[in-house]
PDB file of C-alpha atoms in Angstrom:
ATOM      1  CA  MET A 110     -31.664  51.541 -98.309  1.00 59.00           C
ATOM      2  CA  MET A 111     -31.188  49.482 -95.304  1.00 66.00           C
ATOM      3  CA  ARG A 112     -29.796  50.873 -92.184  1.00 70.00           C
ATOM      4  CA  MET A 113     -27.447  48.831 -90.013  1.00 68.00           C
ATOM      5  CA  ILE A 114     -28.040  48.889 -86.333  1.00 67.00           C
ATOM      6  CA  LYS A 115     -24.939  48.898 -84.237  1.00 66.00           C
ATOM      7  CA  PRO A 116     -24.902  46.532 -81.336  1.00 61.00           C
ATOM      8  CA  GLN A 117     -25.475  48.525 -78.220  1.00 61.00           C
ATOM      9  CA  SER A 118     -23.145  48.084 -75.333  1.00 60.00           C
ATOM     10  CA  SER A 119     -22.371  49.973 -72.195  1.00 62.00           C
ATOM     11  CA  ARG A 120     -19.011  50.546 -70.712  1.00 64.00           C
ATOM     12  CA  PHE A 121     -20.590  49.991 -67.300  1.00 65.00           C
ATOM     13  CA  ILE A 122     -21.394  46.367 -67.884  1.00 72.00           C
ATOM     14  CA  VAL A 123     -19.233  44.316 -65.552  1.00 72.00           C
ATOM     15  CA  PRO A 124     -19.379  40.583 -64.981  1.00 80.00           C
ATOM     16  CA  ARG A 125     -21.608  39.642 -62.096  1.00 83.00           C
ATOM     17  CA  TRP A 126     -18.832  37.793 -60.208  1.00 85.00           C
ATOM     18  CA  LEU A 127     -16.647  40.918 -60.274  1.00 87.00           C
ATOM     19  CA  LYS A 128     -19.419  43.069 -58.776  1.00 87.00           C
ATOM     20  CA  TRP A 129     -19.901  40.598 -55.929  1.00 90.00           C
ATOM     21  CA  SER A 130     -16.172  40.235 -55.341  1.00 94.00           C
ATOM     22  CA  ILE A 131     -15.717  43.992 -55.062  1.00 93.00           C
ATOM     23  CA  LEU A 132     -18.776  44.337 -52.819  1.00 94.00           C
ATOM     24  CA  ILE A 133     -17.696  41.537 -50.465  1.00 96.00           C
ATOM     25  CA  THR A 134     -14.075  42.752 -50.315  1.00 97.00           C
ATOM     26  CA  GLY A 135     -15.225  46.315 -49.603  1.00 97.00           C
ATOM     27  CA  THR A 136     -17.589  45.139 -46.870  1.00 97.00           C
ATOM     28  CA  ILE A 137     -14.876  43.040 -45.223  1.00 98.00           C
ATOM     29  CA  LEU A 138     -12.389  45.942 -45.350  1.00 97.00           C
ATOM     30  CA  PHE A 139     -14.977  48.301 -43.863  1.00 97.00           C
ATOM     31  CA  LEU A 140     -15.849  45.895 -41.040  1.00 98.00           C
ATOM     32  CA  CYS A 141     -12.174  45.214 -40.249  1.00 97.00           C
ATOM     33  CA  SER A 142     -11.402  48.944 -40.191  1.00 97.00           C
ATOM     34  CA  ALA A 143     -14.369  49.646 -37.922  1.00 97.00           C
ATOM     35  CA  PHE A 144     -13.306  46.808 -35.591  1.00 97.00           C
ATOM     36  CA  PHE A 145      -9.700  48.058 -35.336  1.00 97.00           C
ATOM     37  CA  ILE A 146     -10.816  51.647 -34.696  1.00 96.00           C
ATOM     38  CA  TYR A 147     -13.185  50.437 -31.977  1.00 95.00           C
ATOM     39  CA  MET A 148     -10.466  48.291 -30.366  1.00 94.00           C
ATOM     40  CA  TYR A 149      -7.924  51.129 -30.441  1.00 92.00           C
ATOM     41  CA  ALA A 150     -10.372  53.555 -28.822  1.00 89.00           C
ATOM     42  CA  ASP A 151     -11.396  51.008 -26.183  1.00 88.00           C
ATOM     43  CA  ILE A 152      -7.826  50.026 -25.292  1.00 86.00           C
ATOM     44  CA  ASN A 153      -6.644  53.644 -25.191  1.00 81.00           C
ATOM     45  CA  GLN A 154      -9.558  54.554 -22.920  1.00 79.00           C
ATOM     46  CA  ASP A 155      -8.594  51.757 -20.506  1.00 74.00           C
ATOM     47  CA  ARG A 156      -4.977  52.886 -20.577  1.00 74.00           C
ATOM     48  CA  THR A 157      -5.778  56.499 -19.677  1.00 76.00           C
ATOM     49  CA  LYS A 158      -9.012  56.127 -17.689  1.00 81.00           C
ATOM     50  CA  ASP A 159      -7.555  57.072 -14.283  1.00 86.00           C
ATOM     51  CA  ASN A 160      -5.411  59.985 -15.472  1.00 89.00           C
ATOM     52  CA  ASP A 161      -8.078  62.619 -14.760  1.00 90.00           C
ATOM     53  CA  GLU A 162      -8.656  61.217 -11.280  1.00 92.00           C
ATOM     54  CA  ALA A 163      -4.903  61.242 -10.586  1.00 92.00           C
ATOM     55  CA  ALA A 164      -4.621  64.863 -11.745  1.00 92.00           C
ATOM     56  CA  LYS A 165      -7.518  65.959  -9.498  1.00 93.00           C
ATOM     57  CA  PHE A 166      -6.051  64.066  -6.545  1.00 92.00           C
ATOM     58  CA  ALA A 167      -2.637  65.694  -7.061  1.00 92.00           C
ATOM     59  CA  LEU A 168      -4.158  69.176  -7.257  1.00 92.00           C
ATOM     60  CA  GLN A 169      -6.138  68.612  -4.045  1.00 93.00           C
ATOM     61  CA  GLU A 170      -3.440  66.932  -1.965  1.00 92.00           C
ATOM     62  CA  THR A 171      -0.181  68.601  -3.042  1.00 90.00           C
ATOM     63  CA  ALA A 172       1.287  72.019  -3.776  1.00 89.00           C
ATOM     64  CA  LEU A 173       0.716  71.573  -7.504  1.00 91.00           C
ATOM     65  CA  LYS A 174      -1.562  74.219  -8.971  1.00 92.00           C
ATOM     66  CA  LYS A 175      -1.369  73.202 -12.625  1.00 92.00           C
ATOM     67  CA  VAL A 176      -0.971  69.733 -14.110  1.00 93.00           C
ATOM     68  CA  ASP A 177       1.155  69.442 -17.242  1.00 92.00           C
ATOM     69  CA  GLN A 178       1.165  65.686 -17.794  1.00 92.00           C
ATOM     70  CA  VAL A 179      -0.105  62.455 -16.266  1.00 93.00           C
ATOM     71  CA  SER A 180       1.405  59.070 -17.046  1.00 92.00           C
ATOM     72  CA  SER A 181       1.256  55.592 -15.566  1.00 91.00           C
ATOM     73  CA  TYR A 182       4.043  53.252 -14.578  1.00 91.00           C
ATOM     74  CA  HIS A 183       3.286  49.565 -14.154  1.00 88.00           C
ATOM     75  CA  GLY A 184       5.896  48.048 -11.851  1.00 85.00           C
ATOM     76  CA  ASN A 185       4.922  45.988  -8.813  1.00 87.00           C
ATOM     77  CA  LYS A 186       1.812  48.158  -8.698  1.00 88.00           C
ATOM     78  CA  THR A 187       0.351  50.837 -10.931  1.00 90.00           C
ATOM     79  CA  VAL A 188       1.699  54.267 -10.055  1.00 93.00           C
ATOM     80  CA  HIS A 189       0.333  57.436 -11.625  1.00 94.00           C
ATOM     81  CA  ILE A 190       2.982  60.076 -12.194  1.00 94.00           C
ATOM     82  CA  VAL A 191       1.697  63.648 -12.285  1.00 95.00           C
ATOM     83  CA  ARG A 192       3.945  66.453 -13.456  1.00 92.00           C
ATOM     84  CA  GLY A 193       3.042  70.087 -12.946  1.00 92.00           C
ATOM     85  CA  VAL A 194       3.945  73.451 -11.433  1.00 91.00           C
ATOM     86  CA  THR A 195       3.297  75.167  -8.103  1.00 89.00           C
ATOM     87  CA  ASP A 196       2.230  78.752  -7.373  1.00 87.00           C
ATOM     88  CA  GLN A 197       5.920  79.698  -7.234  1.00 88.00           C
ATOM     89  CA  GLN A 198       6.429  78.203 -10.738  1.00 86.00           C
ATOM     90  CA  LYS A 199       8.485  75.310  -9.339  1.00 87.00           C
ATOM     91  CA  ASN A 200       8.296  72.110 -11.340  1.00 88.00           C
ATOM     92  CA  GLY A 201       7.106  69.112  -9.401  1.00 90.00           C
ATOM     93  CA  ILE A 202       6.500  65.404  -9.807  1.00 93.00           C
ATOM     94  CA  VAL A 203       3.972  63.513  -7.704  1.00 94.00           C
ATOM     95  CA  TYR A 204       3.808  59.704  -7.536  1.00 94.00           C
ATOM     96  CA  ILE A 205       0.321  58.464  -6.646  1.00 94.00           C
ATOM     97  CA  ASP A 206      -1.142  55.064  -5.806  1.00 93.00           C
ATOM     98  CA  LEU A 207      -4.782  55.618  -6.778  1.00 91.00           C
ATOM     99  CA  GLU A 208      -5.871  52.223  -5.470  1.00 90.00           C
ATOM    100  CA  LYS A 209      -4.975  53.266  -1.928  1.00 92.00           C
ATOM    101  CA  LYS A 210      -5.615  57.003  -2.553  1.00 92.00           C
ATOM    102  CA  GLU A 211      -2.094  57.657  -1.335  1.00 92.00           C
ATOM    103  CA  ILE A 212       0.718  59.965  -2.371  1.00 93.00           C
ATOM    104  CA  LEU A 213       3.845  57.835  -2.515  1.00 93.00           C
ATOM    105  CA  LYS A 214       6.395  60.607  -3.151  1.00 92.00           C
ATOM    106  CA  GLU A 215       6.479  64.286  -4.039  1.00 91.00           C
ATOM    107  CA  SER A 216       9.495  65.919  -5.589  1.00 88.00           C
ATOM    108  CA  PHE A 217       9.829  69.680  -6.024  1.00 85.00           C
ATOM    109  CA  ARG A 218      13.620  69.751  -5.844  1.00 78.00           C
ATOM    110  CA  GLU A 219      15.673  71.971  -8.094  1.00 78.00           C
ATOM    111  CA  ASP A 220      18.420  69.369  -8.562  1.00 73.00           C
ATOM    112  CA  ASN A 221      16.057  66.920 -10.280  1.00 84.00           C
ATOM    113  CA  LEU A 222      16.913  66.443 -13.917  1.00 87.00           C
ATOM    114  CA  SER A 223      14.335  66.740 -16.666  1.00 89.00           C
ATOM    115  CA  LEU A 224      13.779  63.849 -19.054  1.00 91.00           C
ATOM    116  CA  ASP A 225      15.829  65.630 -21.731  1.00 92.00           C
ATOM    117  CA  GLU A 226      18.710  66.401 -19.351  1.00 92.00           C
ATOM    118  CA  MET A 227      18.811  62.800 -18.137  1.00 93.00           C
ATOM    119  CA  LYS A 228      18.699  61.496 -21.707  1.00 93.00           C
ATOM    120  CA  GLN A 229      21.608  63.754 -22.679  1.00 93.00           C
ATOM    121  CA  GLU A 230      23.631  62.716 -19.623  1.00 91.00           C
ATOM    122  CA  TRP A 231      22.991  59.051 -20.385  1.00 91.00           C
ATOM    123  CA  MET A 232      23.919  59.469 -24.079  1.00 91.00           C
ATOM    124  CA  ASN A 233      27.258  60.969 -23.049  1.00 90.00           C
ATOM    125  CA  ALA A 234      27.936  57.969 -20.791  1.00 88.00           C
ATOM    126  CA  CYS A 235      26.812  55.250 -23.228  1.00 86.00           C
ATOM    127  CA  GLU A 236      27.958  56.310 -26.678  1.00 85.00           C
ATOM    128  CA  ASN A 237      27.733  52.895 -28.368  1.00 89.00           C
ATOM    129  CA  CYS A 238      24.172  52.262 -27.200  1.00 91.00           C
ATOM    130  CA  GLU A 239      20.975  52.609 -29.212  1.00 93.00           C
ATOM    131  CA  PHE A 240      18.482  54.713 -27.232  1.00 94.00           C
ATOM    132  CA  LYS A 241      14.852  53.534 -27.220  1.00 95.00           C
ATOM    133  CA  ASN A 242      12.894  55.382 -24.504  1.00 95.00           C
ATOM    134  CA  ILE A 243      13.046  57.290 -21.237  1.00 95.00           C
ATOM    135  CA  GLN A 244      10.251  57.706 -18.719  1.00 94.00           C
ATOM    136  CA  PHE A 245       9.645  58.394 -15.066  1.00 93.00           C
ATOM    137  CA  ALA A 246       9.231  55.233 -13.007  1.00 94.00           C
ATOM    138  CA  TYR A 247       8.772  54.082  -9.418  1.00 93.00           C
ATOM    139  CA  GLU A 248      10.924  51.157  -8.281  1.00 91.00           C
ATOM    140  CA  GLU A 249      11.599  49.878  -4.760  1.00 90.00           C
ATOM    141  CA  SER A 250       9.757  52.856  -3.228  1.00 89.00           C
ATOM    142  CA  HIS A 251      11.955  55.347  -5.094  1.00 91.00           C
ATOM    143  CA  PRO A 252      11.122  57.725  -7.929  1.00 92.00           C
ATOM    144  CA  VAL A 253      13.535  56.992 -10.773  1.00 93.00           C
ATOM    145  CA  PHE A 254      14.133  57.376 -14.487  1.00 93.00           C
ATOM    146  CA  GLU A 255      13.723  54.226 -16.565  1.00 94.00           C
ATOM    147  CA  ILE A 256      15.920  54.276 -19.659  1.00 95.00           C
ATOM    148  CA  THR A 257      15.399  51.613 -22.300  1.00 95.00           C
ATOM    149  CA  TYR A 258      18.152  50.936 -24.823  1.00 94.00           C
ATOM    150  CA  ILE A 259      20.141  48.333 -26.728  1.00 93.00           C
ATOM    151  CA  ASP A 260      23.716  48.079 -25.469  1.00 90.00           C
ATOM    152  CA  GLU A 261      26.953  47.267 -27.291  1.00 89.00           C
ATOM    153  CA  LYS A 262      26.396  43.526 -26.663  1.00 90.00           C
ATOM    154  CA  ASN A 263      23.018  43.735 -28.461  1.00 90.00           C
ATOM    155  CA  ARG A 264      21.049  43.256 -25.237  1.00 92.00           C
ATOM    156  CA  TYR A 265      17.736  45.011 -24.569  1.00 93.00           C
ATOM    157  CA  VAL A 266      18.363  46.919 -21.329  1.00 93.00           C
ATOM    158  CA  LEU A 267      16.144  48.593 -18.737  1.00 93.00           C
ATOM    159  CA  ASP A 268      18.367  50.847 -16.638  1.00 93.00           C
ATOM    160  CA  TYR A 269      17.295  52.972 -13.680  1.00 93.00           C
ATOM    161  CA  TYR A 270      18.671  56.291 -12.421  1.00 93.00           C
ATOM    162  CA  GLN A 271      17.692  58.486  -9.501  1.00 91.00           C
ATOM    163  CA  LEU A 272      16.040  61.807 -10.322  1.00 89.00           C
ATOM    164  CA  ASN A 273      19.291  63.683  -9.669  1.00 87.00           C
ATOM    165  CA  GLY A 274      21.076  61.526 -12.273  1.00 85.00           C
ATOM    166  CA  GLU A 275      22.892  59.140  -9.938  1.00 85.00           C
ATOM    167  CA  LYS A 276      22.914  55.456 -10.836  1.00 85.00           C
ATOM    168  CA  PHE A 277      20.188  53.385  -9.166  1.00 83.00           C
ATOM    169  CA  ASP A 278      21.106  49.828  -8.197  1.00 81.00           C
ATOM    170  CA  GLN A 279      18.687  48.139 -10.558  1.00 83.00           C
ATOM    171  CA  ARG A 280      19.245  47.073 -14.147  1.00 84.00           C
ATOM    172  CA  PHE A 281      17.743  44.424 -16.391  1.00 87.00           C
ATOM    173  CA  ALA A 282      19.469  43.200 -19.549  1.00 87.00           C
ATOM    174  CA  PHE A 283      17.739  40.776 -21.893  1.00 90.00           C
ATOM    175  CA  LYS A 284      19.667  38.878 -24.522  1.00 89.00           C
ATOM    176  CA  GLN A 285      18.001  39.179 -27.913  1.00 80.00           C
ATOM    177  CA  THR A 286      17.635  36.070 -30.000  1.00 78.00           C
ATOM    178  CA  ASP A 287      18.589  36.160 -33.645  1.00 69.00           C
ATOM    179  CA  SER A 288      15.672  35.033 -35.740  1.00 59.00           C
TER     180      SER A 288
END
């Protein structure tokens, strides 16, 4: 009696071109991912590199005893904005020019609005506008709020308000192109 031998095959046999295609695609994806992670880390480090120095400077030169947040505003010059509290638990904002090692303005006033209060006040005044962002800014030697939004005429607007909520005399409106 003769025994038939079954042809042997493996389910792991894949055409050679498919192996190389998968290997090359995987390598390219890995390299691209590594490159983007490296770029993000490098750019973010450049963006925040002076924040620690600004916080230390504010603690040494002002009444602030604790720093809550440090941000940068890039207007005519780079201004570091340090928010924190004093020994008496008063909130304060310090505007610093690190290039000149100079405090531009300090504000520990009670009538200053917070970002949330200013946003709410603005939303009540501009109901048909689409809010984008609010941040502290420094324009024309004055500490201000910068509110970014799209108005009822579909313009991209940068509007400025004093820290007590009063309108500042600067506003930029950019017409958006339909594409």
